[in-house]
Coordinates of C-alpha atoms in Angstrom, one line a residue:
X523 CA 0.0 0.0 0.0
X524 CA 2.8 2.4 0.9
X525 CA 4.6 1.6 -2.3
X526 CA 1.5 2.3 -4.3
X527 CA 0.8 5.7 -2.8
X528 CA 4.4 6.7 -3.1
X529 CA 4.5 5.8 -6.8
X530 CA 1.3 7.8 -7.4
X531 CA 2.7 10.8 -5.5
X532 CA 5.8 10.6 -7.7
X533 CA 3.7 10.5 -10.8
X534 CA 1.7 13.5 -9.6
X535 CA 4.9 15.4 -8.9
X536 CA 6.2 14.6 -12.4
X537 CA 2.9 15.8 -13.9
X538 CA 3.1 19.0 -11.9
X539 CA 6.5 19.6 -13.3
X540 CA 5.1 19.1 -16.7
X541 CA 2.3 21.6 -16.0
X542 CA 4.9 24.2 -14.8
X543 CA 6.9 23.7 -18.0
X544 CA 3.9 24.0 -20.3
X545 CA 2.8 27.1 -18.3
X546 CA 6.1 28.7 -19.2
X547 CA 5.7 27.7 -22.8
X548 CA 2.2 29.1 -22.8
X549 CA 3.4 32.4 -21.5
X550 CA 6.2 32.7 -24.1
X551 CA 3.7 31.7 -26.9
X552 CA 1.2 34.3 -25.8
X553 CA 3.9 36.9 -25.5
X554 CA 4.8 36.4 -29.2
X555 CA 1.1 36.0 -30.2
X556 CA 0.0 39.2 -28.6
X557 CA 2.8 41.2 -30.2
X558 CA 1.9 39.8 -33.6
X559 CA -1.8 40.3 -32.9
X560 CA -1.2 43.9 -32.1
X561 CA 0.4 44.5 -35.5
X562 CA -2.4 42.6 -37.2
X563 CA -5.1 44.6 -35.4
X564 CA -3.4 47.8 -36.5
X565 CA -3.3 46.8 -40.1
X566 CA -6.9 45.5 -40.1
X567 CA -8.3 48.6 -38.4
X568 CA -6.6 50.8 -41.0
X569 CA -7.9 48.6 -43.8
X570 CA -11.4 48.5 -42.5
X571 CA -11.4 52.3 -42.0
X572 CA -10.0 52.8 -45.5
X573 CA -12.7 50.7 -47.0
X574 CA -15.4 52.6 -45.0
X575 CA -14.1 56.0 -46.0
X576 CA -13.4 55.3 -49.7
X577 CA -15.9 52.6 -50.7
X578 CA -18.8 53.0 -48.3
X579 CA -19.0 56.7 -47.5
X580 CA -16.7 58.3 -50.1
X581 CA -18.8 61.5 -50.4
X582 CA -18.5 62.1 -46.7
X583 CA -14.8 61.6 -46.7
X584 CA -14.4 64.0 -49.7
X585 CA -16.2 66.7 -47.8
X586 CA -13.4 66.8 -45.2
X587 CA -10.5 69.1 -45.6
X588 CA -7.0 67.8 -46.0
X589 CA -6.2 68.6 -42.4
X590 CA -9.4 66.9 -41.2
X591 CA -8.5 63.7 -43.1
X592 CA -5.0 63.7 -41.6
X593 CA -6.4 64.2 -38.1
X594 CA -8.8 61.3 -38.7
X595 CA -6.1 59.1 -39.9
X596 CA -3.8 60.0 -37.1
X597 CA -6.6 59.3 -34.6
X598 CA -7.0 55.8 -36.0
X599 CA -3.3 55.2 -35.8
X600 CA -3.2 56.3 -32.2
X601 CA -6.1 54.0 -31.3
X602 CA -4.3 51.1 -33.0
X603 CA -1.1 52.0 -31.1
X604 CA -2.9 52.1 -27.8
X605 CA -4.4 48.7 -28.6
X606 CA -0.9 47.2 -29.3
X607 CA 0.4 48.5 -25.9
X608 CA -2.7 47.2 -24.1
X609 CA -2.4 43.8 -25.5
X610 CA 1.2 43.4 -24.5
X611 CA 0.6 44.8 -21.0
X612 CA -2.4 42.5 -20.4
X613 CA -0.2 39.4 -20.2
X614 CA 0.4 38.1 -16.7
X615 CA 2.6 35.1 -15.8
X616 CA 0.6 32.0 -14.8
X617 CA 2.3 31.7 -11.4
X618 CA 1.3 35.3 -10.5
X619 CA -2.2 34.5 -11.7
X620 CA -2.3 31.5 -9.3
X621 CA -1.2 33.7 -6.4
X622 CA -3.8 36.3 -7.3
X623 CA -6.4 33.7 -7.6
X624 CA -5.5 32.3 -4.1
X625 CA -5.6 35.8 -2.5
X626 CA -9.0 36.4 -4.0
X627 CA -10.3 33.1 -2.6
X628 CA -9.0 34.0 0.8
X629 CA -10.5 37.5 0.7
X630 CA -13.9 35.9 -0.1
X631 CA -13.5 33.5 2.8
X632 CA -12.5 36.4 5.1
X633 CA -15.7 38.3 4.1
X634 CA -17.8 35.2 4.7
X635 CA -16.3 34.4 8.1
X636 CA -15.6 38.0 9.2
X637 CA -12.3 37.0 10.6
X638 CA -8.8 38.1 9.8
X639 CA -6.9 35.7 7.6
X640 CA -3.3 35.8 6.6
X641 CA -2.5 35.3 2.9
X642 CA -0.3 32.2 2.7
X643 CA 3.1 32.9 1.1
X644 CA 2.9 29.5 -0.7
X645 CA 0.5 29.5 -3.7
X646 CA -1.7 26.6 -4.5
X647 CA -0.3 24.2 -7.2
X648 CA -0.6 25.4 -10.7
X649 CA -3.1 22.8 -11.8
X650 CA -4.4 22.3 -15.3
X651 CA -7.7 23.9 -14.3
X652 CA -5.9 27.0 -13.1
X653 CA -3.8 27.2 -16.2
X654 CA -6.9 26.8 -18.4
X655 CA -8.6 29.6 -16.4
X656 CA -5.6 31.8 -17.0
X657 CA -5.7 31.1 -20.7
X658 CA -9.5 31.7 -20.9
X659 CA -9.0 35.0 -19.1
X660 CA -6.5 36.1 -21.7
X661 CA -8.8 35.2 -24.5
X662 CA -11.8 37.0 -22.9
X663 CA -9.6 40.0 -22.4
X664 CA -8.6 40.1 -26.1
X665 CA -12.2 40.0 -27.2
X666 CA -13.1 42.7 -24.8
X667 CA -10.3 45.0 -26.1
X668 CA -11.3 44.4 -29.7
X669 CA -14.9 45.4 -28.9
X670 CA -13.7 48.6 -27.1
X671 CA -11.4 49.5 -30.0
X672 CA -14.3 49.0 -32.5
X673 CA -16.4 51.3 -30.4
X674 CA -13.7 54.0 -30.1
X675 CA -13.0 53.8 -33.8
X676 CA -16.7 54.2 -34.7
X677 CA -17.0 57.2 -32.3
X678 CA -13.9 58.8 -34.0
X679 CA -15.4 58.2 -37.5
X680 CA -18.7 59.7 -36.3
X681 CA -16.9 62.7 -35.0
X682 CA -15.5 63.4 -38.4
X683 CA -18.8 62.8 -40.2
X684 CA -18.2 59.3 -41.6
X685 CA -21.1 58.0 -39.6
X686 CA -24.4 59.8 -39.0
X687 CA -24.0 62.6 -36.4
X688 CA -27.4 61.9 -34.9
X689 CA -26.7 58.2 -34.5
X690 CA -27.0 57.5 -30.7
X691 CA -23.8 56.2 -29.1
X692 CA -25.8 53.1 -27.9
X693 CA -26.2 52.1 -31.6
X694 CA -22.5 52.3 -32.2
X695 CA -21.9 50.2 -29.0
X696 CA -24.3 47.6 -30.3
X697 CA -22.4 47.6 -33.6
X698 CA -19.1 47.1 -31.9
X699 CA -20.4 44.2 -29.8
X700 CA -22.6 42.5 -32.4
X701 CA -21.7 39.1 -33.7
X702 CA -22.1 38.0 -37.3
X703 CA -25.7 36.8 -37.6
X704 CA -28.6 36.7 -39.9
X705 CA -29.4 40.3 -38.9
X706 CA -26.1 41.6 -40.3
X707 CA -25.3 41.9 -44.0
X708 CA -22.2 40.1 -45.3
X709 CA -19.5 42.6 -46.3
X710 CA -15.8 43.3 -46.1
X711 CA -13.7 41.9 -43.2
X712 CA -14.0 43.7 -39.8
X713 CA -16.9 45.8 -41.0
X714 CA -20.5 45.2 -40.0
X715 CA -23.5 46.3 -41.9
X716 CA -26.6 46.6 -39.9
X717 CA -30.1 47.9 -40.6
X718 CA -31.4 50.5 -38.2
X719 CA -34.7 52.3 -37.9
X720 CA -34.6 56.1 -37.7
X721 CA -37.1 58.9 -37.7
X722 CA -37.6 61.1 -40.8
X723 CA -36.2 64.6 -40.2
X724 CA -39.3 66.2 -41.8
X725 CA -41.9 64.0 -40.1
X726 CA -41.2 62.6 -36.6
X727 CA -44.1 60.2 -37.1
X728 CA -42.4 58.5 -40.1
X729 CA -39.6 56.1 -39.6
X730 CA -37.2 54.9 -42.2
X731 CA -34.7 52.0 -42.4
X732 CA -31.1 52.9 -42.9
X733 CA -28.2 50.7 -43.6
X734 CA -25.2 51.5 -41.4
X735 CA -21.7 50.2 -41.9
X736 CA -19.4 50.4 -38.9
X737 CA -16.1 49.0 -37.7
X738 CA -16.4 45.6 -36.0
X739 CA -13.1 44.0 -35.4
X740 CA -13.3 40.2 -35.3
X741 CA -10.5 38.1 -33.9
X742 CA -11.1 35.3 -36.4
X743 CA -10.9 37.6 -39.4
X744 CA -7.8 39.3 -38.1
X745 CA -6.0 36.0 -37.7
X746 CA -7.2 34.7 -41.1
X747 CA -5.8 37.8 -42.8
X748 CA -2.4 37.7 -41.2
X749 CA -0.3 34.5 -41.7
X750 CA 2.0 35.4 -38.8
X751 CA -0.9 35.8 -36.3
X752 CA -2.4 32.6 -37.6
X753 CA 0.9 30.7 -37.1
X754 CA 1.1 31.9 -33.5
X755 CA -2.5 30.8 -32.9
X756 CA -1.7 27.3 -34.2
X757 CA 1.1 27.2 -31.6
X758 CA -1.3 28.1 -28.8
X759 CA -3.7 25.4 -30.0
X760 CA -0.9 22.8 -30.0
X761 CA 0.0 23.7 -26.4
X762 CA -3.7 23.6 -25.5
X763 CA -3.8 20.0 -26.8
X764 CA -0.8 19.1 -24.8
X765 CA -2.4 20.6 -21.7
X766 CA -5.6 18.6 -22.2
X767 CA -3.6 15.4 -22.3
X768 CA -1.7 16.3 -19.1
X769 CA -5.0 17.2 -17.5
X770 CA -6.5 13.8 -18.2
X771 CA -3.5 12.1 -16.7
X772 CA -3.4 14.4 -13.7
X773 CA -7.0 13.9 -12.9
X774 CA -6.6 10.1 -13.2
X775 CA -3.7 10.2 -10.7
X776 CA -5.5 12.4 -8.3
X777 CA -8.4 10.0 -8.5
X778 CA -6.2 7.0 -7.8
X779 CA -4.6 8.7 -4.8
X780 CA -8.0 9.6 -3.4
X781 CA -9.2 6.0 -3.7
X782 CA -6.1 4.6 -1.9
X783 CA -6.4 7.2 0.8
X784 CA -10.2 6.5 1.2
X785 CA -9.5 2.7 1.5
X786 CA -6.8 3.4 4.1
X787 CA -9.1 5.8 6.0
X788 CA -11.9 3.1 6.0
X789 CA -9.6 0.5 7.4
X790 CA -8.3 2.9 10.0
X791 CA -11.7 3.7 11.3
X792 CA -13.3 0.3 11.0
X793 CA -13.8 -1.9 14.1
X794 CA -16.0 -4.9 14.8
X795 CA -18.9 -4.5 17.3

């Protein structure tokens, strides 16, 4: 029995070393991916804005003075640059995430028990579940930043008259958050065409349907358009597959250890009447 539990403990320790190694590989892969993605986002935002200004609303763009066009273009470049910086700064090492996660759990427990708790200096093991949660948080953050950039780009375009001035900001926010669906009209990459109902200026009782084209940056389309970003995504998927395999083995070993410990606990507490 002692030999069995010792072997399992050794197997678990080996798997935890593998988890730590793949966590480091994940961090390095995301570091390169986010840098490439930032460049891809910049290019796709400019291309989408170019199409909107020259193909969708060319008359509105021609009404701008040369200095206004330059200010609009500079504003778009600044937004893209801010996005590049935000993407790189959003990356947190998995170990730090585990410590933060532990501190949050202990803060919740402190609120529930209303007693002072010390934060343990030793973090919980970096399990596959914690590493997956870390990865999912990064992906959710990317989508959130793309939606925010889409909204800011649309507001900038609206300020320069590319989008209707009377269009409520809420409509632009919906456009930035919308997903490709049957309600949208197929169009160029990272642009969304939506149908909105507006009131006629001459008759408030009459409504009319207007087709609006707005920036809507999509992660899948950005990756598809940039071979470098796509290659980095493939590397992340490869690591995710490795982590899934390790996770299965890890859960199996934890289960085996729990069974042996339960059998031992049963025997230790059992006595004949």
